[in-house]
PDB file of C-alpha atoms in Angstrom:
ATOM      1  CA  MET A 168       0.133   0.055   0.088  1.00  0.00           C
ATOM      2  CA  MET A 169       2.623   2.821   0.907  1.00  0.00           C
ATOM      3  CA  VAL A 170       4.129   1.943  -2.572  1.00  0.00           C
ATOM      4  CA  TRP A 171       1.000   2.912  -4.249  1.00  0.00           C
ATOM      5  CA  LEU A 172       1.164   5.577  -2.528  1.00  0.00           C
ATOM      6  CA  LEU A 173       4.714   7.030  -2.946  1.00  0.00           C
ATOM      7  CA  LEU A 174       4.235   5.478  -6.900  1.00  0.00           C
ATOM      8  CA  LEU A 175       1.140   8.698  -7.083  1.00  0.00           C
ATOM      9  CA  GLN A 176       2.650  10.932  -5.553  1.00  0.00           C
ATOM     10  CA  ASN A 177       5.113  10.887  -7.481  1.00  0.00           C
ATOM     11  CA  ILE A 178       3.577  11.338 -10.436  1.00  0.00           C
ATOM     12  CA  LYS A 179       1.366  13.995  -9.186  1.00  0.00           C
ATOM     13  CA  ILE A 180       4.941  15.616  -9.109  1.00  0.00           C
ATOM     14  CA  CYS A 181       6.137  14.542 -13.227  1.00  0.00           C
ATOM     15  CA  LEU A 182       2.799  16.389 -13.780  1.00  0.00           C
ATOM     16  CA  LEU A 183       3.285  19.055 -12.078  1.00  0.00           C
ATOM     17  CA  PHE A 184       6.936  20.014 -13.474  1.00  0.00           C
ATOM     18  CA  ALA A 185       5.425  19.016 -17.288  1.00  0.00           C
ATOM     19  CA  LEU A 186       3.002  21.145 -16.746  1.00  0.00           C
ATOM     20  CA  LEU A 187       4.846  24.003 -15.149  1.00  0.00           C
ATOM     21  CA  SER A 188       7.374  23.119 -18.283  1.00  0.00           C
ATOM     22  CA  SER A 189       5.156  23.228 -21.403  1.00  0.00           C
ATOM     23  CA  PHE A 190       3.565  26.228 -19.773  1.00  0.00           C
ATOM     24  CA  PHE A 191       6.908  27.971 -19.883  1.00  0.00           C
ATOM     25  CA  LEU A 192       8.535  26.376 -23.425  1.00  0.00           C
ATOM     26  CA  LEU A 193       4.659  27.998 -24.873  1.00  0.00           C
ATOM     27  CA  SER A 194       5.036  31.241 -23.513  1.00  0.00           C
ATOM     28  CA  SER A 195       9.014  31.276 -24.787  1.00  0.00           C
ATOM     29  CA  VAL A 196       7.574  29.745 -28.034  1.00  0.00           C
ATOM     30  CA  LEU A 197       5.054  32.570 -28.464  1.00  0.00           C
ATOM     31  CA  GLY A 198       7.980  35.137 -27.540  1.00  0.00           C
ATOM     32  CA  TRP A 199       6.823  36.334 -24.566  1.00  0.00           C
ATOM     33  CA  GLU A 200       9.416  37.257 -21.760  1.00  0.00           C
ATOM     34  CA  CYS A 201       7.801  35.511 -17.888  1.00  0.00           C
ATOM     35  CA  ILE A 202       8.757  37.216 -15.032  1.00  0.00           C
ATOM     36  CA  PHE A 203       9.083  35.235 -11.710  1.00  0.00           C
ATOM     37  CA  ILE A 204      10.118  36.945  -8.635  1.00  0.00           C
ATOM     38  CA  SER A 205       9.927  35.276  -5.738  1.00  0.00           C
ATOM     39  CA  TRP A 206      11.808  36.112  -1.828  1.00  0.00           C
ATOM     40  CA  ALA A 207      12.248  33.643   1.184  1.00  0.00           C
ATOM     41  CA  HIS A 208      10.540  35.504   2.713  1.00  0.00           C
ATOM     42  CA  LYS A 209       7.912  37.284   1.614  1.00  0.00           C
ATOM     43  CA  GLY A 210       6.753  33.400  -0.579  1.00  0.00           C
ATOM     44  CA  LEU A 211       6.060  33.625  -3.708  1.00  0.00           C
ATOM     45  CA  SER A 212       5.789  37.246  -5.116  1.00  0.00           C
ATOM     46  CA  PHE A 213       4.523  37.587  -8.427  1.00  0.00           C
ATOM     47  CA  ILE A 214       4.482  37.102 -11.724  1.00  0.00           C
ATOM     48  CA  GLY A 215       4.306  38.300 -13.973  1.00  0.00           C
ATOM     49  CA  TRP A 216       4.222  38.997 -18.553  1.00  0.00           C
ATOM     50  CA  ARG A 217       6.470  40.974 -20.939  1.00  0.00           C
ATOM     51  CA  GLU A 218       5.153  42.105 -24.571  1.00  0.00           C
ATOM     52  CA  LEU A 219       1.468  42.099 -23.877  1.00  0.00           C
ATOM     53  CA  GLY A 220       0.970  45.403 -25.160  1.00  0.00           C
ATOM     54  CA  LEU A 221       0.649  47.059 -22.065  1.00  0.00           C
ATOM     55  CA  GLN A 222      -0.082  50.868 -21.916  1.00  0.00           C
ATOM     56  CA  ASP A 223       2.951  53.736 -20.406  1.00  0.00           C
ATOM     57  CA  GLY A 224       3.093  53.820 -16.979  1.00  0.00           C
ATOM     58  CA  TYR A 225       1.439  50.628 -15.899  1.00  0.00           C
ATOM     59  CA  TRP A 226       2.272  50.122 -12.899  1.00  0.00           C
ATOM     60  CA  ILE A 227       3.144  46.322 -12.386  1.00  0.00           C
ATOM     61  CA  TYR A 228       5.560  45.578  -9.317  1.00  0.00           C
ATOM     62  CA  HIS A 229       7.479  46.987  -6.711  1.00  0.00           C
ATOM     63  CA  LEU A 230       9.234  44.334  -5.085  1.00  0.00           C
ATOM     64  CA  SER A 231      11.259  44.785  -1.058  1.00  0.00           C
ATOM     65  CA  ASN A 232      14.375  47.278  -1.100  1.00  0.00           C
ATOM     66  CA  ARG A 233      15.888  44.379   1.406  1.00  0.00           C
ATOM     67  CA  LEU A 234      16.913  42.962  -2.345  1.00  0.00           C
ATOM     68  CA  ASN A 235      17.705  45.789  -3.191  1.00  0.00           C
ATOM     69  CA  PHE A 236      15.965  45.748  -7.067  1.00  0.00           C
ATOM     70  CA  LYS A 237      12.382  47.016  -8.050  1.00  0.00           C
ATOM     71  CA  VAL A 238      10.567  46.451 -11.526  1.00  0.00           C
ATOM     72  CA  ASP A 239       8.571  49.530 -11.310  1.00  0.00           C
ATOM     73  CA  TYR A 240       6.287  49.909 -14.946  1.00  0.00           C
ATOM     74  CA  ALA A 241       6.139  48.950 -17.837  1.00  0.00           C
ATOM     75  CA  LYS A 242       6.520  51.804 -20.911  1.00  0.00           C
ATOM     76  CA  GLY A 243       5.830  50.279 -24.130  1.00  0.00           C
ATOM     77  CA  THR A 244       6.709  47.202 -24.099  1.00  0.00           C
ATOM     78  CA  HIS A 245      10.309  48.014 -21.694  1.00  0.00           C
ATOM     79  CA  LEU A 246       9.911  47.066 -18.640  1.00  0.00           C
ATOM     80  CA  GLN A 247      12.447  49.352 -16.200  1.00  0.00           C
ATOM     81  CA  ARG A 248      14.012  48.053 -13.920  1.00  0.00           C
ATOM     82  CA  TYR A 249      16.065  50.067 -11.075  1.00  0.00           C
ATOM     83  CA  VAL A 250      19.570  47.719  -9.395  1.00  0.00           C
ATOM     84  CA  LYS A 251      20.740  50.595  -5.972  1.00  0.00           C
TER      85      LYS A 251
END
C-alpha cells in the first residue's frame, strides 16, 4: 500500500513539472518573457508578463528594498528596471 501511495505522489509531482514545463515552453514560443520573482521571506511574490501591449505607466510591481531590486512599470513593451 505504501508503494502505491509513493508512486501516486511521484506521478503527481511529475505531472506538475510537465505542466509547468509546457507552460513556460509555450510562453517562450509565443515570444513572451515570464518574469518570476520570489523571495524567501515573502513567499511567492509576483508573476508578470512582458510584451503584452502594456500601456505607458502601467504599474507592474514594486519589490521590497531588502532585495535592492524593483520593477516599477512597463513603458511600451520594455520594463524599466532599477538596481541600487
